[in-house]
Short mmCIF file of C-alpha atoms and ligand atoms in Angstrom, two decimals:
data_model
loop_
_atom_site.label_atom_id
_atom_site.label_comp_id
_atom_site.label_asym_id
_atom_site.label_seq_id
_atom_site.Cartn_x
_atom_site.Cartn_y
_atom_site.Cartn_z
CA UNK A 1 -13.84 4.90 73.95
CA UNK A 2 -16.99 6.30 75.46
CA UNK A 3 -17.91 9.46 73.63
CA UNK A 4 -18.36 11.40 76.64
CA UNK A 5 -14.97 11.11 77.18
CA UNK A 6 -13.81 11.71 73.79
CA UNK A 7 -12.43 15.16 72.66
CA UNK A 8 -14.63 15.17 69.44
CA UNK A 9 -16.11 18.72 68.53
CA UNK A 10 -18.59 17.81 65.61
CA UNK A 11 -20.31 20.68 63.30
CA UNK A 12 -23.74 20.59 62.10
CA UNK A 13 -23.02 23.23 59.33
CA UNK A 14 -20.61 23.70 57.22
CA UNK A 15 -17.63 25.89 57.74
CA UNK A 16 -17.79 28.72 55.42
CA UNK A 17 -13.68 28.75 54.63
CA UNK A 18 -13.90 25.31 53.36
CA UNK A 19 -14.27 24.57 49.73
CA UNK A 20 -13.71 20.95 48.87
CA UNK A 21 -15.50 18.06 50.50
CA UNK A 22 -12.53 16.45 52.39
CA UNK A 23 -11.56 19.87 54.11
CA UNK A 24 -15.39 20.13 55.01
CA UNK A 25 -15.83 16.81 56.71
CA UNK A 26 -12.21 16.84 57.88
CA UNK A 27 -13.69 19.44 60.21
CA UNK A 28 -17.31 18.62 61.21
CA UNK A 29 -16.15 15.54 62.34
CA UNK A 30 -13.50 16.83 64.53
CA UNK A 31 -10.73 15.34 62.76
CA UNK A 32 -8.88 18.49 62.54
CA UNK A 33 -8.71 22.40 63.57
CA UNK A 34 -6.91 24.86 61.82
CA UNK A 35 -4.26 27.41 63.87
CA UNK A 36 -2.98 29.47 60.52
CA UNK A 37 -3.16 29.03 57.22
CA UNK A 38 -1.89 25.37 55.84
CA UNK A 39 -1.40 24.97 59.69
CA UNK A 40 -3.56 22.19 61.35
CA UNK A 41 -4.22 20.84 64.70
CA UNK A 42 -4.90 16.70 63.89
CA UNK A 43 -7.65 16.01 66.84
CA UNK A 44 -8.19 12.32 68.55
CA UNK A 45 -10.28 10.86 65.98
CA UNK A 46 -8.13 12.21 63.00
CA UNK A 47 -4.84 11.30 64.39
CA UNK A 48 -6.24 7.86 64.41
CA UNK A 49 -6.85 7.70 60.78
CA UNK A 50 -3.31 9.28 60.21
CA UNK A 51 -1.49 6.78 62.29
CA UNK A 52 -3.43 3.75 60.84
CA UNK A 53 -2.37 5.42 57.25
CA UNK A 54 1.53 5.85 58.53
CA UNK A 55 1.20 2.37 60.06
CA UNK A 56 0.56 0.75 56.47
CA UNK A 57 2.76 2.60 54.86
CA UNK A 58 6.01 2.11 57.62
CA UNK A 59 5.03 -2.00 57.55
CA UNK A 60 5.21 -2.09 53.53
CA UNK A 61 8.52 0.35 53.73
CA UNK A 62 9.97 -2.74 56.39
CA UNK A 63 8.42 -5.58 54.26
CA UNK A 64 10.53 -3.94 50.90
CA UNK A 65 13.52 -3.92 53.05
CA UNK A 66 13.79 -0.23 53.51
CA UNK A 67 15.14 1.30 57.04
CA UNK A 68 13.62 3.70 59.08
CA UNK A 69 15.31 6.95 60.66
CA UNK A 70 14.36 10.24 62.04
CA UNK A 71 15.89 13.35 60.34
CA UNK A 72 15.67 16.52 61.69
CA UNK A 73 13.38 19.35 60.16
CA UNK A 74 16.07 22.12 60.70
CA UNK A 75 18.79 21.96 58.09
CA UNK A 76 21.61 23.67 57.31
CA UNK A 77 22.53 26.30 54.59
CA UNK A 78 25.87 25.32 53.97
CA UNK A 79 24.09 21.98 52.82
CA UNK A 80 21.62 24.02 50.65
CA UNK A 81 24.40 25.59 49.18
CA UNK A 82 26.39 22.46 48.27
CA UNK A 83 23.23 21.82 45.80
CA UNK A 84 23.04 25.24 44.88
CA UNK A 85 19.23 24.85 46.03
CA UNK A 86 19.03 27.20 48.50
CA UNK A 87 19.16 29.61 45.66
CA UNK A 88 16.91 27.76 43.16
CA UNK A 89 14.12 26.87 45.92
CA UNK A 90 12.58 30.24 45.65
CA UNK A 91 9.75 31.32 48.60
CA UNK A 92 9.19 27.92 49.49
CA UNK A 93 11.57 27.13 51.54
CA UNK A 94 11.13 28.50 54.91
CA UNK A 95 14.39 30.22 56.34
CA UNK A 96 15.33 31.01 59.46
CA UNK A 97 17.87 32.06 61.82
CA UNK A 98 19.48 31.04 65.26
CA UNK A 99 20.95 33.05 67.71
CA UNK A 100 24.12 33.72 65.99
CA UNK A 101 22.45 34.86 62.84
CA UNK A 102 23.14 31.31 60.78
CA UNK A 103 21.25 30.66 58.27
CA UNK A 104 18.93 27.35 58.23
CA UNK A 105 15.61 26.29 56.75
CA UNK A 106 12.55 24.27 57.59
CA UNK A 107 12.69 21.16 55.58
CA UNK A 108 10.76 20.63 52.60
CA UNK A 109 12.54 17.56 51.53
CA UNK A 110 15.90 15.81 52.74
CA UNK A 111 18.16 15.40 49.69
CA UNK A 112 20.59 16.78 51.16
CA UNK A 113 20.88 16.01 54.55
CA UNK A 114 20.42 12.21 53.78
CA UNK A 115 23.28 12.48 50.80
CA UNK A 116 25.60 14.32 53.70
CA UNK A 117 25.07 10.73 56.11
CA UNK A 118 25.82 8.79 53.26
CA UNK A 119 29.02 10.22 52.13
CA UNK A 120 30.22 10.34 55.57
CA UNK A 121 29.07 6.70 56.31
CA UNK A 122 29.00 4.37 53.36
CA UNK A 123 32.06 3.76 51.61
CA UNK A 124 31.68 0.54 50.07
CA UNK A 125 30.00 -0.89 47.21
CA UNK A 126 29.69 -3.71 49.64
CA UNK A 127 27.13 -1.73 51.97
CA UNK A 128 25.33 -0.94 48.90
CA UNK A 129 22.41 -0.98 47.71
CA UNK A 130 20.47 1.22 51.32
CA UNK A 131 17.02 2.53 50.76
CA UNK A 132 16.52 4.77 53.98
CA UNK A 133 13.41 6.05 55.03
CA UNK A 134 11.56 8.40 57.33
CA UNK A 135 8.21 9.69 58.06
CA UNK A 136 8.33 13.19 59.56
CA UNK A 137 6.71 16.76 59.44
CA UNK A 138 7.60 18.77 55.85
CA UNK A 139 7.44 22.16 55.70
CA UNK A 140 6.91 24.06 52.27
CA UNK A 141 5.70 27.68 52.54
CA UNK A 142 2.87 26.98 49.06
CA UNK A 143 1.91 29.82 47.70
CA UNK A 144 -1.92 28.86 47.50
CA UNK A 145 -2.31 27.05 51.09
CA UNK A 146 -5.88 25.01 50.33
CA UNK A 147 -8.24 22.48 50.90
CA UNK A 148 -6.83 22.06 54.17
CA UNK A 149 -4.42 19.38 54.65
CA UNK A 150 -4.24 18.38 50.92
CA UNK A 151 -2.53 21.58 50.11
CA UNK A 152 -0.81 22.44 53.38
CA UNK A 153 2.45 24.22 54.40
CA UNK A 154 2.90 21.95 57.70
CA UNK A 155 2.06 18.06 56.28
CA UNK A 156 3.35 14.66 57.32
CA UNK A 157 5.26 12.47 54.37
CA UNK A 158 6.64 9.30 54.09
CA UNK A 159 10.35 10.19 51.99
CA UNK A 160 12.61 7.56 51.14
CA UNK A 161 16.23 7.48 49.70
CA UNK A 162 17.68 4.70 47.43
CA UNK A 163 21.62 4.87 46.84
CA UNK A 164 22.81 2.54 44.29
CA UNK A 165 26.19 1.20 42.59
CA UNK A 166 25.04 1.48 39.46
CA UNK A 167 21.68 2.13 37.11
CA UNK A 168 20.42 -1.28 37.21
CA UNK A 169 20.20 -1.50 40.83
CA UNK A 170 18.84 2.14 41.04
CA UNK A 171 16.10 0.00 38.40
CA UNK A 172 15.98 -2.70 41.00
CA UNK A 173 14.60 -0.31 43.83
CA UNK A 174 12.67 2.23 42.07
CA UNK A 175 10.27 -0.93 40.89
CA UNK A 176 10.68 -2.70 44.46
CA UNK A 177 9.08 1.31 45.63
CA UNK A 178 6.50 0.87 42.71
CA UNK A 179 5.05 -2.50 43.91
CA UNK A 180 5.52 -1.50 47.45
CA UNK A 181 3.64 2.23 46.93
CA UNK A 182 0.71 -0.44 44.74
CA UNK A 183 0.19 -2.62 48.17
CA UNK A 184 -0.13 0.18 49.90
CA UNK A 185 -2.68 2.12 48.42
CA UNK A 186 -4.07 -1.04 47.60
CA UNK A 187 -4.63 -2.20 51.53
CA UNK A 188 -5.64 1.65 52.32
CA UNK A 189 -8.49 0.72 49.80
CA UNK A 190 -8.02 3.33 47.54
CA UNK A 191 -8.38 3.48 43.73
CA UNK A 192 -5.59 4.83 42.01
CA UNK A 193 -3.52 5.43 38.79
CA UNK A 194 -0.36 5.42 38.37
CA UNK A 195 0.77 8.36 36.03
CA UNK A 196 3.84 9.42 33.80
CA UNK A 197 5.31 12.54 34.72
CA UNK A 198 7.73 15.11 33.89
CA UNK A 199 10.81 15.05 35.81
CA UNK A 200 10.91 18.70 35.90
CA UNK A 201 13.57 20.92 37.45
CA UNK A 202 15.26 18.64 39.22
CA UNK A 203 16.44 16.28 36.34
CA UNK A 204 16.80 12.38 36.44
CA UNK A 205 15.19 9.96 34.69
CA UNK A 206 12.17 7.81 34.98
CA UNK A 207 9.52 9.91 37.28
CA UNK A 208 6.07 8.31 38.08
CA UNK A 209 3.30 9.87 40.43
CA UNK A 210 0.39 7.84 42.12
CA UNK A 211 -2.96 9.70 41.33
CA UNK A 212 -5.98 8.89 43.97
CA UNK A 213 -9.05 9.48 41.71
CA UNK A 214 -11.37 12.03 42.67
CA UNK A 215 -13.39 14.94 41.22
CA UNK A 216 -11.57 17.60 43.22
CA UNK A 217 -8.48 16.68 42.10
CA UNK A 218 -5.89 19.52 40.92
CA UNK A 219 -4.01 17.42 38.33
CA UNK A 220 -5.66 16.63 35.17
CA UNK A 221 -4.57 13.12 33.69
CA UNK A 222 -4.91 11.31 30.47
CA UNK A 223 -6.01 7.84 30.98
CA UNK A 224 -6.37 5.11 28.39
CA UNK A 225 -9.96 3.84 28.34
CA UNK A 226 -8.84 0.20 27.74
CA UNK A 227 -5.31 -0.05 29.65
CA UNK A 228 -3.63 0.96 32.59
CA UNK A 229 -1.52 3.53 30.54
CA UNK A 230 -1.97 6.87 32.37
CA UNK A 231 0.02 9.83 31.76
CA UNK A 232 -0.04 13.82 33.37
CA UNK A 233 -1.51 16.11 31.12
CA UNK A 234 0.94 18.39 30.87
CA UNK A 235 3.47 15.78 29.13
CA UNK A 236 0.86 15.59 25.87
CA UNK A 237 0.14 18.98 25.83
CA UNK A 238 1.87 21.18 23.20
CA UNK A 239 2.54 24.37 23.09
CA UNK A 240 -1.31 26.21 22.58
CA UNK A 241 -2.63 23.31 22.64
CA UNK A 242 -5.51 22.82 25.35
CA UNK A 243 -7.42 19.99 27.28
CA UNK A 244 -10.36 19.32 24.53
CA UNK A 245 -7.70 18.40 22.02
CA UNK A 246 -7.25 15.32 23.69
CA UNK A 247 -11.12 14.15 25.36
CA UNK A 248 -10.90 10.84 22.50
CA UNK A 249 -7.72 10.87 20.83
CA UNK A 250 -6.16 7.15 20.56
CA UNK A 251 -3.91 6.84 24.05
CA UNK A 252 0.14 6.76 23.46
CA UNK A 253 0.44 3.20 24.54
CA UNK A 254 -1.75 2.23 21.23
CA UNK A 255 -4.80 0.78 23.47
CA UNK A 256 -7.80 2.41 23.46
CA UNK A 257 -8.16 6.33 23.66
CA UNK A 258 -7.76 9.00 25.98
CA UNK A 259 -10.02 10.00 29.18
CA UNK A 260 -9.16 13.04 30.83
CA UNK A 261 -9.66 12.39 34.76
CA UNK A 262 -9.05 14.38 37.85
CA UNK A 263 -6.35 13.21 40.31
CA UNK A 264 -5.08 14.16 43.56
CA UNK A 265 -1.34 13.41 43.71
CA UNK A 266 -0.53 11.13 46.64
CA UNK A 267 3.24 9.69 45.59
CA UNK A 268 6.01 10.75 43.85
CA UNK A 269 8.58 8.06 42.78
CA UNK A 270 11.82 9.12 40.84
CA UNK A 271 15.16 8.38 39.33
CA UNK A 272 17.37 10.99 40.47
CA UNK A 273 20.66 9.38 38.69
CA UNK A 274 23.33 11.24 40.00
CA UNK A 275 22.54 14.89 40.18
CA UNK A 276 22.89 15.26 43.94
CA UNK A 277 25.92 12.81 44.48
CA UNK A 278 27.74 14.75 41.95
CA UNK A 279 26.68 18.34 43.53
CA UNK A 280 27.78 16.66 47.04
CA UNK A 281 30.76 14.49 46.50
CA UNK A 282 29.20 11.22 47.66
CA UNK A 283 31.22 8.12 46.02
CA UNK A 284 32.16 4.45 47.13
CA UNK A 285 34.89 2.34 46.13
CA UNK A 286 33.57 -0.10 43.46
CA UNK A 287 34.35 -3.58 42.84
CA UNK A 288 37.76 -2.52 41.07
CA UNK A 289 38.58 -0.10 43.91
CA UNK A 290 37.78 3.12 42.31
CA UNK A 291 36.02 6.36 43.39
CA UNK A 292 32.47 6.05 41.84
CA UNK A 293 29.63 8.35 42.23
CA UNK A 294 26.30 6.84 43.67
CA UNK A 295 22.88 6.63 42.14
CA UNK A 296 20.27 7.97 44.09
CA UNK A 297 16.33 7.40 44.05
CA UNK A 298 14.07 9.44 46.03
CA UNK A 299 10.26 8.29 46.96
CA UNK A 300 7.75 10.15 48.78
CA UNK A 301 3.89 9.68 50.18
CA UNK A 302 1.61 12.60 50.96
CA UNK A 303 0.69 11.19 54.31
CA UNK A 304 -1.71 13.57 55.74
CA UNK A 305 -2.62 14.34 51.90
CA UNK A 306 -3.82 10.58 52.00
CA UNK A 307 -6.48 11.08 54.76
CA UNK A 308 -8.13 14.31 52.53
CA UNK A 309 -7.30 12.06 49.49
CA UNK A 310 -9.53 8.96 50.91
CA UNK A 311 -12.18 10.62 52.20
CA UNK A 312 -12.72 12.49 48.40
CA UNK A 313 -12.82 9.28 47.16
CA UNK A 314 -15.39 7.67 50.08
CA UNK A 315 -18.33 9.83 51.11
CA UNK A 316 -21.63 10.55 50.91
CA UNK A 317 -24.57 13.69 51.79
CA UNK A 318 -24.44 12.19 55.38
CA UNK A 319 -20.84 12.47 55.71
CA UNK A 320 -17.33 9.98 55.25
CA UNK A 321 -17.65 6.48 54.72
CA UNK A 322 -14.27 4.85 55.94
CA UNK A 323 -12.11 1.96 54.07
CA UNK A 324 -11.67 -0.85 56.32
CA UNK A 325 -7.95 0.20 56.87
CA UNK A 326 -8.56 3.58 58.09
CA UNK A 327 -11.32 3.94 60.27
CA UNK A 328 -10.49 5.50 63.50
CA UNK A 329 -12.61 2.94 65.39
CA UNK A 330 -14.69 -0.34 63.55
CA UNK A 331 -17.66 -0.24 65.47
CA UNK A 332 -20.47 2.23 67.21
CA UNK A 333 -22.80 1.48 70.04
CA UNK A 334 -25.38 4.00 69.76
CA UNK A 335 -27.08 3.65 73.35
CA UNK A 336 -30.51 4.97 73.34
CA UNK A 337 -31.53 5.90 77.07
CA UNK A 338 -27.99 5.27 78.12
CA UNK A 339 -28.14 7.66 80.92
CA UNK A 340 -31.93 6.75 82.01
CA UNK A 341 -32.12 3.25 81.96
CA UNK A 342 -29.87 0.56 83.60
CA UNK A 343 -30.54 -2.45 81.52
CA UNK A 344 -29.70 -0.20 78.22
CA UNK A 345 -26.51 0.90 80.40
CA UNK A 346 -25.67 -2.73 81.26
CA UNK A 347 -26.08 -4.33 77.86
CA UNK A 348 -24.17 -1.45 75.95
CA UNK A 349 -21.25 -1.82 78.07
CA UNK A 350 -21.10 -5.06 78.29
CA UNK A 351 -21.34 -5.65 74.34
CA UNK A 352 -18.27 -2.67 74.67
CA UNK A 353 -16.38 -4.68 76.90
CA UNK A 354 -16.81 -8.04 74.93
CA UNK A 355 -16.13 -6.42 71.02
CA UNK A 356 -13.18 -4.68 73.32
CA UNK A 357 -11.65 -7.69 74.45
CA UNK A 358 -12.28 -9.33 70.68
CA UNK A 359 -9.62 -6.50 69.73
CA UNK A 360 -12.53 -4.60 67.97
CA UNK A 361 -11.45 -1.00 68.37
CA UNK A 362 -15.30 0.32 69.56
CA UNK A 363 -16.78 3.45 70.38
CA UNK A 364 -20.15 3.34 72.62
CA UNK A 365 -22.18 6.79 72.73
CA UNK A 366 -23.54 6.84 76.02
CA UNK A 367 -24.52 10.52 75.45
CA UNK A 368 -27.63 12.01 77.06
CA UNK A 369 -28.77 12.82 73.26
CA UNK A 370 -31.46 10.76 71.38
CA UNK A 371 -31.48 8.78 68.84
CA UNK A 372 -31.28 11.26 65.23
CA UNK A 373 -28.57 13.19 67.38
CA UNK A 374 -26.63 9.97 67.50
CA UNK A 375 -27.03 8.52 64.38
CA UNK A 376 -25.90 11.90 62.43
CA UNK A 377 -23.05 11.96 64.36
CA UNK A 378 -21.85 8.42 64.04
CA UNK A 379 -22.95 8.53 59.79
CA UNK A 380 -21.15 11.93 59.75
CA UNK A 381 -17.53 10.26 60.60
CA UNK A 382 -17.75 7.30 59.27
CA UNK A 383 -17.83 4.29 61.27
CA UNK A 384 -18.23 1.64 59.35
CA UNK A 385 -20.68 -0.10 61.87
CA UNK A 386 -23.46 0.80 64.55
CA UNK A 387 -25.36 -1.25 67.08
CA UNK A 388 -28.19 0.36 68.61
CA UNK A 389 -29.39 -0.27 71.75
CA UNK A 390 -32.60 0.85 72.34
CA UNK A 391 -36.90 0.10 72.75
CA UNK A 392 -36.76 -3.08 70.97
CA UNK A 393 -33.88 -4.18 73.52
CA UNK A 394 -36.17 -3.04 76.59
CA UNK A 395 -39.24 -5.30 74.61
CA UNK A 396 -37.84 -7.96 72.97
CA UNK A 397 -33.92 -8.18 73.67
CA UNK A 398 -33.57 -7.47 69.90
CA UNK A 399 -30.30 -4.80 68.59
CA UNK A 400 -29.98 -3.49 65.38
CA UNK A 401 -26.51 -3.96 63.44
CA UNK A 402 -26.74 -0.99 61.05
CA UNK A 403 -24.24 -0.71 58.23
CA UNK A 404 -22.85 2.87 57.06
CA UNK A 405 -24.04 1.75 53.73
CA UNK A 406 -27.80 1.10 54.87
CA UNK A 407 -27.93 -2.23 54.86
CA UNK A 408 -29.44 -3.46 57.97
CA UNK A 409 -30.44 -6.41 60.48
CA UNK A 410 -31.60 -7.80 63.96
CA UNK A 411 -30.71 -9.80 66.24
CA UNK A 412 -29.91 -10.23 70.19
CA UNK A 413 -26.64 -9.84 71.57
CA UNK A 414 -25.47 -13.62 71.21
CA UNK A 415 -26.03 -13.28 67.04
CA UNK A 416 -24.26 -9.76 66.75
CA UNK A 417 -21.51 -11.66 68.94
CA UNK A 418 -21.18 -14.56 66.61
CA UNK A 419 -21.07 -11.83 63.35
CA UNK A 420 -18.46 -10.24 64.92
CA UNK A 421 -16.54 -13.48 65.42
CA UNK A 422 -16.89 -14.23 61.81
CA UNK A 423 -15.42 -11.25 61.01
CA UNK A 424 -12.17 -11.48 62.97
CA UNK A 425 -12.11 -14.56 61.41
CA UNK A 426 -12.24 -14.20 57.93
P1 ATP B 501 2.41 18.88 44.36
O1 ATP B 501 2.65 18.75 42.88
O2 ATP B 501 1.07 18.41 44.80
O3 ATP B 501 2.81 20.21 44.92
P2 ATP B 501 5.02 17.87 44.83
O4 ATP B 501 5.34 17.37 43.47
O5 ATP B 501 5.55 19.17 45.24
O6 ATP B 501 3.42 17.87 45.03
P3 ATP B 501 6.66 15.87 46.09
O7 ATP B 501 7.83 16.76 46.27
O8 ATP B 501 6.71 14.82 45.06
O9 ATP B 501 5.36 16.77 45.91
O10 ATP B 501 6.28 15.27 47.52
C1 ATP B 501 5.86 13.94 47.75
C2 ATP B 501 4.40 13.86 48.21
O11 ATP B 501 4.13 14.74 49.30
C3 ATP B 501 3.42 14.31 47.15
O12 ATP B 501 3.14 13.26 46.25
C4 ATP B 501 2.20 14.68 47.98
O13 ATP B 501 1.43 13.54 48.26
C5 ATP B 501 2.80 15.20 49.26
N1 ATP B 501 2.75 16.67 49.32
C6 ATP B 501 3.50 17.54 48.60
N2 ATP B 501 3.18 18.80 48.90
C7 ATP B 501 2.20 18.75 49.84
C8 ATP B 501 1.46 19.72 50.57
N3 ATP B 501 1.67 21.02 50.39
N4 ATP B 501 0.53 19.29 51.45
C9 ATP B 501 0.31 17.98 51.66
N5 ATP B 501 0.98 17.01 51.01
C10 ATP B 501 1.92 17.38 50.11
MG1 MG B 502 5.41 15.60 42.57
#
């Protein structure tokens, strides 16, 4: 992509509304544009970081063995009602009306719709166990809206649904999601924890969250300073008891002692057991030919949460500094003189054309601008490698291959064309 062509509005200061760093550079580097509040606009260049993210995560879902569908976001009441949720769910949920005055809401999560297919669809133990999954547009009217799309109303999540005969298949999946939720954070190139929780309101059993480290997080966890043991705050606290009575206690798991971190919640797995087959009536016939309810697992990913997440985790004063997996393009031709000199012109798009045809997703800035214009840009979102084309290629046919981190070297265009080889290679 040429960046005179691209529709990418960058800022040179920072917006005033935005208070962590994510939200800031989600914005000066025209990932994103906010219509309302918790309501965003995702822009080229961040739609290509949020499809590389839903990529990942859809290929793991397929490699566990999960299936892919598209719910809808409107849902009933009468469903709601079935689970006695459209009660419980409180300002959150988003309600509206049709023409005829029924009720419906925006959905904030599909228990219920996906238990309604299954009732109506499975009635085996035979067909048993399904793990079904979708990623599509949430909506939950937060009460605090913030730091953009970590915290919005409108977000994209992965949610998946596990229905099984009995607990020790329910087991089976819920560890299958575990491993599955540990590649993919794992290829995204994030560092994580993976964190007890409390099952909270809506019962069940076992309940893990996966916890992207990062100062700005809004969960405080306890981590073990010599395991993996990690555990949500809240769980260890008692009653009056507050944060500092836990900095170096010894950890639960009997290794080492406790460090309290800050974590940004990016997956939820959990053990629902069968509070929502009960509530909805959803059974198969067993091996013995009797009615038996269904265990149910539900397993979601923050999506759009996992752009912020990264980018709290990978930046610096200049701006982002992209993981391999997510960055909207690999490499930047910074043309110096684009516009005024032919041989600049020629050699910049032919290098394009070349990493292009490599598969190298490129981006060549042909703009009229010079040089610190260029480079600000391109170290603002994150491209994980520039080439500049410029004097030294008019003198002495030499380009630079400049790293996001710094590091730096020089060569003409046959030796960055043999790097880049390498690199598809290894
Ligand atoms: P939180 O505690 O952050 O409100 P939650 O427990 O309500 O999250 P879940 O119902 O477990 O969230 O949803 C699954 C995943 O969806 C979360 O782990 C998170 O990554 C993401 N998510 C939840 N709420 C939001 C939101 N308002 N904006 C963006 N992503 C969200
Ligand atoms: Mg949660």
């Amino acid at each position: 992509m040429f960046w005179s062509k691209i529709f990418l509005p960058t800022l040179k200061d920072n917006p005033q509304d935005a208070e962590v760093i994510s939200h800031q550079l989600m914005l000066r580097s025209g990932m994103i544009r906010r219509v309302t509040s918790g309501i965003y606009i995702w822009l080229p260049l961040g739609l290509r970081v949020l499809r590389k993210v839903e990529n990942i995560v859809r290929e793991e879902m397929n490699n566990s063995g999960a299936q892919e569908v598209l719910m809808p976001m409107v849902q009933p009441k009468e469903l709601w009602d079935e689970t006695q949720r459209w009660e419980k769910m409180g300002p959150e949920l988003l309600r509206i009306q049709d023409r005829h005055d029924r009720d419906f809401c925006l959905g904030p999560t599909h228990e219920e719709v996906i238990t309604d297919l299954i009732r109506n669809n499975i009635k085996s133990y035979k067909e048993l166990p399904l793990n079904i999954y979708q990623i599509q547009t949430k909506f939950r009217d937060e009460v605090r809206p913030r730091y953009g799309v970590m915290r919005g109303r409108e977000f994209l999540m992965k949610d998946s649904y596990s229905f099984n005969l009995d607990e020790g298949s329910l087991n089976e999946t819920y560890n299958l999601m575990k491993e599955t939720y540990k590649k993919i954070l794992e290829r995204l190139g994030l560092k994580f924890k993976i964190v007890k929780a409390d099952s909270g309101a809506i019962g069940g059993d076992a309940s893990e969250e996966f916890h992207v480290l990062a100062e700005n997080g809004e969960d405080t966890i306890a981590v073990s300073d010599a395991s993996d043991f990690a555990i949500n705050t809240e769980l260890l606290l008692k009653d009056g008891d507050d944060l500092k009575s836990l900095e170096g206690k010894p950890s639960p798991d009997g290794e080492g002692i406790i460090e309290i971190k800050k974590g940004i919640e990016v997956g939820h797995i959990f053990q629902l057991g069968k509070v929502y087959t009960d509530a909805m009536g959803a059974d198969v016939l067993d091996q013995e030919g009797k009615a038996t309810n269904l265990f149910m697992g539900c397993y979601g990913i923050g999506v759009s949460r996992l752009v912020a997440a990264a980018i709290e985790q990978n930046y610096d004063e200049k701006g982002i500094i992209w993981p391999e997996a997510m960055t909207p393009y690999e490499v930047n031709i910074v043309a110096i003189g684009f516009d005024k000199d032919e041989k600049i012109a020629k050699a910049a798009t032919d290098l394009y054309n070349k990493l292009s045809s490599m598969k190298y997703e490129v981006m060549l800035d042909d703009r009229k601008d010079g040089y610190g214009t260029k480079m600000k840009d391109a170290e603002l979102i994150g491209i994980p490698i520039n080439i500049i084309i410029g004097k030294q290629y008019l003198q002495n046919s030499e380009i630079e291959l400049k790293h996001r981190d710094g590091q730096s070297s020089i060569g003409n265009v046959e030796d960055i064309i043999t790097i880049f080889e390498h690199y598809k290679g290894s």
